[in-house]
Amino acid sequence: MMLRAGLIALMLAGPAAAAGEPWDPAYEPPRMADGTPSLEGIWTNASITALERPDLVPTLEINEQTAAIMASFWQRIVDEGDQPTDPDAPAPEAGDGVGGYNTFWMDPGERVAMIDGKYRSSWIVSTADGKLPLTEKGVRLVRDRQGGTSFTNFDNPEVRSAGERCTVGFGSTGGPPMLNVLYNNHYQFVQTPETVAIRVEMNHNTRLIRIGGEFLPASMPKWLGDSIGGWDGDTLVVRSTNFHAANAFRPAIRHRIYLSPDAQVEERFTRVADDEIFYEFTVTDPEIYTEPWTGEMVLTRDDQPIYEYACHEGNYSLPGILAGARREEREAAAAAGNSAE
């Protein structure tokens, strides 16, 4: 409660202030043999900053004090969620969740993102409130998928979420757009004159961006979309569409987005420092959003390797989830039969 009050007070105290050194406009990136800027390496977008702006924060740019309060608020959530499980706790009542792992296993980042020397309260920059500009249909689809197929339908494996089935990471971590989630926020870029490959830590997917060329036929959808790219000076520009319908709804703890199969996503990758890539993305999907929306993000260099993300299609828990649903159906049928007698 005190953190919430402190955040409100700081928001009302005054305008956002510069927080650090801005990018050097004369920076010269390392280059590949063909002369294009090198994006190679391992990068992360882990951050307290999320896609949408918190309700208590009225501005995109925030001052250092506000950023510190936000970091403290998040750390308090992490600390409270990292308490040992009570071994004497009673079994949950029927219908209640059994709980999950604690925040020890989560790695969302510890700091508010800084872009060009200024703290950012959200990745979205194109809307006044920092929120997704959903159409009525978009609101309905997100609501229905949130409370429907992805979480409460247990008919068969195919109706479970793509993240649960381990086909792609949850929350659009693989993109496009590539968004930060609760853990495993790393990417490895490998670059040739013909292709830029982005290996996604979760779920061991690799996006292959063809430099030049044309989109594949609509009959060949891809989990992470079909991506073609080209260079605009020192910026890699990537256009993607033809997304797999089973990856339309991309839920995470802090954001939920929906992309139609024929949505258009444009991404721009610019290396602005030895340890930073400026990542911009614009999503155009008229049925879901009232206007194209744009986000800005920083990818930070990481000197550690990416280890195996040992999730596989068929997730060990999935048979148990479906078996539990079948048992509930048998018990409901038996109860109905007894009532009829």
CSV table of C-alpha atoms in Angstrom, one decimal:
chain,number,residue,atom,x,y,z
A,1,MET,CA,0.0,0.0,0.0
A,2,MET,CA,2.9,2.4,0.8
A,3,LEU,CA,4.5,1.6,-2.5
A,4,ARG,CA,1.3,2.3,-4.3
A,5,ALA,CA,0.9,5.6,-2.5
A,6,GLY,CA,4.6,6.5,-3.2
A,7,LEU,CA,4.2,5.8,-6.9
A,8,ILE,CA,1.1,8.0,-7.1
A,9,ALA,CA,3.0,10.8,-5.3
A,10,LEU,CA,5.9,10.6,-7.6
A,11,MET,CA,3.7,10.7,-10.7
A,12,LEU,CA,2.1,13.9,-9.4
A,13,ALA,CA,5.3,15.5,-8.4
A,14,GLY,CA,6.6,16.6,-11.8
A,15,PRO,CA,7.6,15.8,-15.3
A,16,ALA,CA,9.8,12.9,-16.3
A,17,ALA,CA,13.5,13.6,-16.3
A,18,ALA,CA,16.5,12.3,-18.2
A,19,ALA,CA,17.9,9.2,-16.5
A,20,GLY,CA,21.2,8.4,-18.2
A,21,GLU,CA,23.5,9.0,-21.1
A,22,PRO,CA,21.7,9.0,-24.5
A,23,TRP,CA,22.9,6.9,-27.4
A,24,ASP,CA,25.9,8.2,-29.4
A,25,PRO,CA,24.6,9.3,-32.8
A,26,ALA,CA,28.2,8.8,-34.2
A,27,TYR,CA,28.3,5.2,-33.0
A,28,GLU,CA,29.8,2.9,-35.7
A,29,PRO,CA,28.6,-0.7,-35.4
A,30,PRO,CA,30.8,-3.8,-36.0
A,31,ARG,CA,30.2,-5.1,-39.5
A,32,MET,CA,29.9,-8.4,-41.3
A,33,ALA,CA,32.1,-9.3,-44.2
A,34,ASP,CA,29.5,-8.0,-46.6
A,35,GLY,CA,29.5,-4.6,-44.9
A,36,THR,CA,26.1,-4.9,-43.1
A,37,PRO,CA,26.0,-4.1,-39.4
A,38,SER,CA,26.5,-7.2,-37.2
A,39,LEU,CA,23.6,-8.1,-35.0
A,40,GLU,CA,25.2,-11.4,-34.1
A,41,GLY,CA,25.3,-12.5,-30.5
A,42,ILE,CA,23.0,-13.3,-27.6
A,43,TRP,CA,20.6,-10.6,-26.5
A,44,THR,CA,17.9,-10.2,-23.9
A,45,ASN,CA,14.8,-8.1,-23.5
A,46,ALA,CA,14.2,-9.0,-19.8
A,47,SER,CA,12.8,-6.0,-18.0
A,48,ILE,CA,10.2,-4.8,-15.5
A,49,THR,CA,8.9,-2.7,-18.4
A,50,ALA,CA,6.0,-4.5,-20.1
A,51,LEU,CA,4.0,-4.1,-23.3
A,52,GLU,CA,1.3,-1.9,-21.8
A,53,ARG,CA,1.7,1.0,-19.4
A,54,PRO,CA,0.6,0.5,-15.7
A,55,ASP,CA,-2.6,2.2,-14.8
A,56,LEU,CA,-1.0,4.4,-12.2
A,57,VAL,CA,1.6,5.8,-14.6
A,58,PRO,CA,0.4,8.6,-16.9
A,59,THR,CA,3.5,9.2,-19.1
A,60,LEU,CA,5.7,7.1,-21.4
A,61,GLU,CA,8.9,8.6,-20.0
A,62,ILE,CA,9.4,8.5,-16.3
A,63,ASN,CA,12.0,9.8,-13.9
A,64,GLU,CA,14.6,7.9,-11.9
A,65,GLN,CA,12.6,8.0,-8.7
A,66,THR,CA,9.5,6.5,-10.3
A,67,ALA,CA,11.6,3.8,-11.9
A,68,ALA,CA,13.0,2.9,-8.5
A,69,ILE,CA,9.6,2.7,-7.0
A,70,MET,CA,8.4,0.5,-9.8
A,71,ALA,CA,11.4,-1.8,-9.3
A,72,SER,CA,10.8,-1.9,-5.5
A,73,PHE,CA,7.1,-2.7,-6.1
A,74,TRP,CA,8.0,-5.6,-8.4
A,75,GLN,CA,10.7,-6.9,-6.0
A,76,ARG,CA,8.1,-7.0,-3.3
A,77,ILE,CA,5.9,-9.2,-5.4
A,78,VAL,CA,8.9,-11.5,-6.2
A,79,ASP,CA,9.8,-11.7,-2.5
A,80,GLU,CA,6.3,-12.5,-1.4
A,81,GLY,CA,6.0,-15.2,-4.1
A,82,ASP,CA,9.2,-16.8,-3.1
A,83,GLN,CA,8.1,-18.0,0.3
A,84,PRO,CA,8.6,-21.7,1.1
A,85,THR,CA,5.6,-23.9,0.4
A,86,ASP,CA,3.9,-25.0,3.6
A,87,PRO,CA,4.4,-28.8,3.8
A,88,ASP,CA,1.5,-29.1,6.2
A,89,ALA,CA,-1.0,-27.2,4.0
A,90,PRO,CA,-4.2,-29.2,3.4
A,91,ALA,CA,-5.1,-30.5,0.0
A,92,PRO,CA,-7.0,-27.9,-2.2
A,93,GLU,CA,-10.7,-28.2,-2.3
A,94,ALA,CA,-12.3,-29.7,-5.5
A,95,GLY,CA,-12.2,-27.1,-8.2
A,96,ASP,CA,-9.4,-25.1,-6.7
A,97,GLY,CA,-6.0,-24.8,-8.4
A,98,VAL,CA,-3.2,-26.8,-7.0
A,99,GLY,CA,-0.7,-23.9,-7.3
A,100,GLY,CA,2.5,-23.6,-9.3
A,101,TYR,CA,6.2,-23.0,-8.7
A,102,ASN,CA,7.2,-19.9,-6.8
A,103,THR,CA,9.0,-16.8,-8.1
A,104,PHE,CA,12.5,-18.3,-7.4
A,105,TRP,CA,12.1,-19.9,-10.8
A,106,MET,CA,11.2,-16.7,-12.6
A,107,ASP,CA,13.6,-14.2,-14.2
A,108,PRO,CA,11.6,-11.3,-15.7
A,109,GLY,CA,14.4,-8.7,-15.1
A,110,GLU,CA,15.0,-6.3,-12.2
A,111,ARG,CA,14.9,-2.9,-13.8
A,112,VAL,CA,12.8,-0.5,-15.8
A,113,ALA,CA,14.0,-0.3,-19.4
A,114,MET,CA,16.0,2.7,-20.5
A,115,ILE,CA,15.9,3.8,-24.1
A,116,ASP,CA,18.2,6.5,-25.4
A,117,GLY,CA,18.9,7.6,-21.8
A,118,LYS,CA,15.3,7.8,-20.6
A,119,TYR,CA,13.3,5.3,-18.5
A,120,ARG,CA,10.2,3.9,-20.3
A,121,SER,CA,7.0,2.8,-18.6
A,122,SER,CA,5.8,0.7,-21.5
A,123,TRP,CA,6.9,-0.6,-24.9
A,124,ILE,CA,3.9,0.8,-26.6
A,125,VAL,CA,4.6,4.4,-27.8
A,126,SER,CA,1.9,5.1,-30.3
A,127,THR,CA,-1.2,5.4,-28.0
A,128,ALA,CA,-1.8,8.1,-25.5
A,129,ASP,CA,-2.5,5.7,-22.6
A,130,GLY,CA,0.1,3.1,-23.6
A,131,LYS,CA,-2.6,0.5,-24.0
A,132,LEU,CA,-3.5,-1.8,-26.9
A,133,PRO,CA,-6.1,-0.1,-29.2
A,134,LEU,CA,-8.5,-3.1,-29.4
A,135,THR,CA,-11.6,-3.1,-31.5
A,136,GLU,CA,-14.8,-4.5,-30.1
A,137,LYS,CA,-14.0,-7.7,-31.9
A,138,GLY,CA,-10.5,-7.7,-30.5
A,139,VAL,CA,-11.8,-7.3,-27.0
A,140,ARG,CA,-14.2,-10.1,-27.5
A,141,LEU,CA,-11.6,-12.5,-29.0
A,142,VAL,CA,-9.1,-11.8,-26.2
A,143,ARG,CA,-11.8,-12.2,-23.5
A,144,ASP,CA,-13.3,-15.4,-25.1
A,145,ARG,CA,-9.9,-17.0,-25.6
A,146,GLN,CA,-8.7,-16.0,-22.1
A,147,GLY,CA,-11.8,-17.6,-20.5
A,148,GLY,CA,-12.4,-20.2,-23.2
A,149,THR,CA,-10.5,-22.5,-25.4
A,150,SER,CA,-7.0,-21.9,-24.2
A,151,PHE,CA,-7.7,-22.4,-20.5
A,152,THR,CA,-11.0,-24.2,-19.9
A,153,ASN,CA,-11.4,-26.5,-22.9
A,154,PHE,CA,-10.0,-30.0,-22.3
A,155,ASP,CA,-11.5,-31.9,-25.3
A,156,ASN,CA,-8.1,-32.8,-26.9
A,157,PRO,CA,-4.5,-31.7,-27.1
A,158,GLU,CA,-5.0,-29.4,-30.0
A,159,VAL,CA,-7.3,-27.0,-28.1
A,160,ARG,CA,-4.7,-26.4,-25.4
A,161,SER,CA,-2.5,-23.3,-25.8
A,162,ALA,CA,0.5,-23.3,-28.0
A,163,GLY,CA,2.7,-22.5,-25.0
A,164,GLU,CA,1.3,-25.3,-23.0
A,165,ARG,CA,1.9,-27.7,-25.9
A,166,CYS,CA,5.5,-26.5,-26.2
A,167,THR,CA,5.2,-25.6,-29.8
A,168,VAL,CA,6.1,-21.9,-29.2
A,169,GLY,CA,6.8,-19.8,-26.2
A,170,PHE,CA,3.9,-18.0,-24.5
A,171,GLY,CA,3.2,-14.3,-24.6
A,172,SER,CA,4.7,-13.8,-28.1
A,173,THR,CA,8.2,-14.2,-26.8
A,174,GLY,CA,9.2,-15.6,-30.1
A,175,GLY,CA,7.4,-12.9,-32.0
A,176,PRO,CA,6.9,-11.1,-34.0
A,177,PRO,CA,6.7,-8.9,-32.1
A,178,MET,CA,9.2,-10.3,-29.6
A,179,LEU,CA,7.9,-9.5,-26.1
A,180,ASN,CA,9.4,-10.1,-22.7
A,181,VAL,CA,7.8,-12.6,-20.4
A,182,LEU,CA,8.5,-14.1,-16.9
A,183,TYR,CA,11.7,-16.0,-17.9
A,184,ASN,CA,13.8,-17.2,-20.7
A,185,ASN,CA,14.0,-13.8,-22.5
A,186,HIS,CA,17.1,-14.5,-24.6
A,187,TYR,CA,17.7,-14.6,-28.3
A,188,GLN,CA,20.7,-15.6,-30.4
A,189,PHE,CA,21.2,-13.8,-33.7
A,190,VAL,CA,23.1,-15.5,-36.5
A,191,GLN,CA,23.6,-13.6,-39.7
A,192,THR,CA,24.6,-14.3,-43.3
A,193,PRO,CA,24.0,-12.1,-46.4
A,194,GLU,CA,21.0,-14.3,-47.3
A,195,THR,CA,19.5,-15.0,-43.9
A,196,VAL,CA,19.2,-13.6,-40.4
A,197,ALA,CA,18.3,-16.4,-37.9
A,198,ILE,CA,16.9,-15.6,-34.5
A,199,ARG,CA,17.0,-18.5,-32.1
A,200,VAL,CA,14.4,-18.0,-29.4
A,201,GLU,CA,15.2,-19.4,-25.9
A,202,MET,CA,11.6,-20.3,-25.3
A,203,ASN,CA,10.6,-22.7,-26.9
A,204,HIS,CA,13.7,-23.5,-28.9
A,205,ASN,CA,12.2,-22.0,-32.1
A,206,THR,CA,14.3,-20.3,-34.8
A,207,ARG,CA,13.0,-17.6,-37.0
A,208,LEU,CA,14.6,-17.6,-40.4
A,209,ILE,CA,14.4,-14.1,-42.0
A,210,ARG,CA,15.0,-14.2,-45.7
A,211,ILE,CA,16.9,-11.2,-47.0
A,212,GLY,CA,15.0,-10.1,-50.1
A,213,GLY,CA,12.5,-12.4,-51.9
A,214,GLU,CA,8.7,-12.7,-51.5
A,215,PHE,CA,6.3,-14.2,-49.0
A,216,LEU,CA,5.4,-17.8,-49.2
A,217,PRO,CA,1.9,-18.8,-50.3
A,218,ALA,CA,-0.9,-18.3,-47.7
A,219,SER,CA,-1.3,-22.1,-47.6
A,220,MET,CA,2.0,-22.4,-45.8
A,221,PRO,CA,1.5,-20.6,-42.4
A,222,LYS,CA,4.3,-20.6,-39.8
A,223,TRP,CA,4.2,-20.6,-36.1
A,224,LEU,CA,6.2,-17.4,-36.0
A,225,GLY,CA,5.0,-16.0,-39.3
A,226,ASP,CA,6.7,-15.8,-42.6
A,227,SER,CA,9.4,-13.1,-42.5
A,228,ILE,CA,11.4,-11.3,-45.2
A,229,GLY,CA,13.9,-8.6,-44.6
A,230,GLY,CA,16.1,-6.0,-46.1
A,231,TRP,CA,18.5,-3.2,-45.1
A,232,ASP,CA,17.5,0.4,-44.8
A,233,GLY,CA,21.0,1.9,-44.3
A,234,ASP,CA,22.2,0.3,-41.1
A,235,THR,CA,18.7,-0.8,-40.0
A,236,LEU,CA,17.4,-4.3,-40.6
A,237,VAL,CA,13.8,-4.0,-41.6
A,238,VAL,CA,11.6,-7.2,-41.4
A,239,ARG,CA,8.1,-7.7,-42.6
A,240,SER,CA,6.1,-10.7,-41.4
A,241,THR,CA,2.6,-12.2,-42.0
A,242,ASN,CA,0.9,-15.6,-42.6
A,243,PHE,CA,0.9,-16.6,-38.9
A,244,HIS,CA,-0.3,-20.0,-37.8
A,245,ALA,CA,-3.9,-19.7,-36.6
A,246,ALA,CA,-3.1,-21.8,-33.5
A,247,ASN,CA,-0.7,-19.1,-32.4
A,248,ALA,CA,-3.2,-16.2,-32.8
A,249,PHE,CA,-3.8,-15.7,-29.0
A,250,ARG,CA,-0.6,-15.0,-27.2
A,251,PRO,CA,-1.2,-14.8,-23.5
A,252,ALA,CA,1.3,-13.9,-20.7
A,253,ILE,CA,1.0,-12.8,-17.1
A,254,ARG,CA,1.5,-9.1,-18.0
A,255,HIS,CA,0.0,-8.9,-21.5
A,256,ARG,CA,-2.3,-10.6,-23.9
A,257,ILE,CA,-2.3,-10.0,-27.6
A,258,TYR,CA,-4.1,-11.4,-30.5
A,259,LEU,CA,-2.9,-11.5,-34.1
A,260,SER,CA,-4.9,-12.7,-37.1
A,261,PRO,CA,-3.2,-15.0,-39.5
A,262,ASP,CA,-2.9,-12.2,-42.1
A,263,ALA,CA,-1.8,-9.5,-39.6
A,264,GLN,CA,1.2,-7.5,-40.8
A,265,VAL,CA,4.2,-6.9,-38.4
A,266,GLU,CA,7.1,-4.6,-39.4
A,267,GLU,CA,10.2,-4.8,-37.2
A,268,ARG,CA,13.3,-2.6,-37.3
A,269,PHE,CA,16.6,-3.6,-35.7
A,270,THR,CA,19.3,-1.0,-35.3
A,271,ARG,CA,22.5,-1.6,-33.4
A,272,VAL,CA,23.1,1.6,-31.4
A,273,ALA,CA,25.9,0.5,-29.0
A,274,ASP,CA,28.2,-2.4,-28.5
A,275,ASP,CA,25.7,-3.8,-26.0
A,276,GLU,CA,22.3,-2.6,-27.3
A,277,ILE,CA,20.0,-3.1,-30.3
A,278,PHE,CA,17.1,-0.6,-30.7
A,279,TYR,CA,14.1,-2.7,-31.6
A,280,GLU,CA,11.0,-1.1,-33.1
A,281,PHE,CA,7.8,-2.9,-34.2
A,282,THR,CA,4.5,-1.9,-35.7
A,283,VAL,CA,1.4,-4.3,-35.8
A,284,THR,CA,-1.3,-3.7,-38.4
A,285,ASP,CA,-4.4,-5.9,-38.0
A,286,PRO,CA,-7.6,-3.8,-38.7
A,287,GLU,CA,-10.1,-6.5,-37.4
A,288,ILE,CA,-8.4,-6.6,-34.0
A,289,TYR,CA,-7.0,-3.1,-33.5
A,290,THR,CA,-8.5,0.3,-34.3
A,291,GLU,CA,-5.2,1.5,-35.6
A,292,PRO,CA,-1.7,0.2,-36.2
A,293,TRP,CA,0.2,0.3,-32.9
A,294,THR,CA,4.0,0.7,-32.4
A,295,GLY,CA,6.4,-0.3,-29.7
A,296,GLU,CA,10.0,0.5,-29.0
A,297,MET,CA,12.3,-1.8,-27.0
A,298,VAL,CA,16.0,-2.3,-26.3
A,299,LEU,CA,17.7,-5.7,-26.6
A,300,THR,CA,20.8,-5.9,-24.3
A,301,ARG,CA,23.9,-7.9,-25.0
A,302,ASP,CA,24.4,-11.0,-22.7
A,303,ASP,CA,27.8,-12.7,-22.5
A,304,GLN,CA,26.2,-16.0,-21.2
A,305,PRO,CA,25.2,-18.9,-23.5
A,306,ILE,CA,21.6,-20.0,-24.1
A,307,TYR,CA,21.0,-23.4,-22.5
A,308,GLU,CA,18.4,-26.0,-23.6
A,309,TYR,CA,14.8,-25.1,-22.9
A,310,ALA,CA,13.6,-28.6,-22.2
A,311,CYS,CA,10.0,-28.3,-23.2
A,312,HIS,CA,8.6,-30.6,-25.8
A,313,GLU,CA,5.3,-31.0,-27.7
A,314,GLY,CA,3.2,-33.2,-25.6
A,315,ASN,CA,4.3,-31.6,-22.3
A,316,TYR,CA,4.5,-34.2,-19.5
A,317,SER,CA,1.6,-32.5,-17.7
A,318,LEU,CA,-0.7,-32.6,-20.7
A,319,PRO,CA,-1.8,-36.3,-20.4
A,320,GLY,CA,-2.6,-35.6,-16.7
A,321,ILE,CA,-4.7,-32.6,-17.7
A,322,LEU,CA,-6.7,-34.5,-20.2
A,323,ALA,CA,-7.0,-37.6,-18.0
A,324,GLY,CA,-8.3,-35.4,-15.2
A,325,ALA,CA,-11.0,-34.0,-17.6
A,326,ARG,CA,-12.0,-37.5,-18.6
A,327,ARG,CA,-12.4,-38.5,-14.9
A,328,GLU,CA,-14.5,-35.5,-14.2
A,329,GLU,CA,-16.7,-36.4,-17.2
A,330,ARG,CA,-17.1,-40.0,-15.9
A,331,GLU,CA,-17.9,-38.8,-12.4
A,332,ALA,CA,-20.5,-36.3,-13.8
A,333,ALA,CA,-22.1,-39.0,-15.9
A,334,ALA,CA,-22.2,-41.4,-12.9
A,335,ALA,CA,-23.8,-38.7,-10.8
A,336,ALA,CA,-26.4,-37.9,-13.5
A,337,GLY,CA,-27.2,-41.6,-13.7
A,338,ASN,CA,-27.7,-41.9,-10.0
A,339,SER,CA,-29.9,-38.9,-9.9
A,340,ALA,CA,-32.1,-40.4,-12.7
A,341,GLU,CA,-32.6,-43.6,-10.7
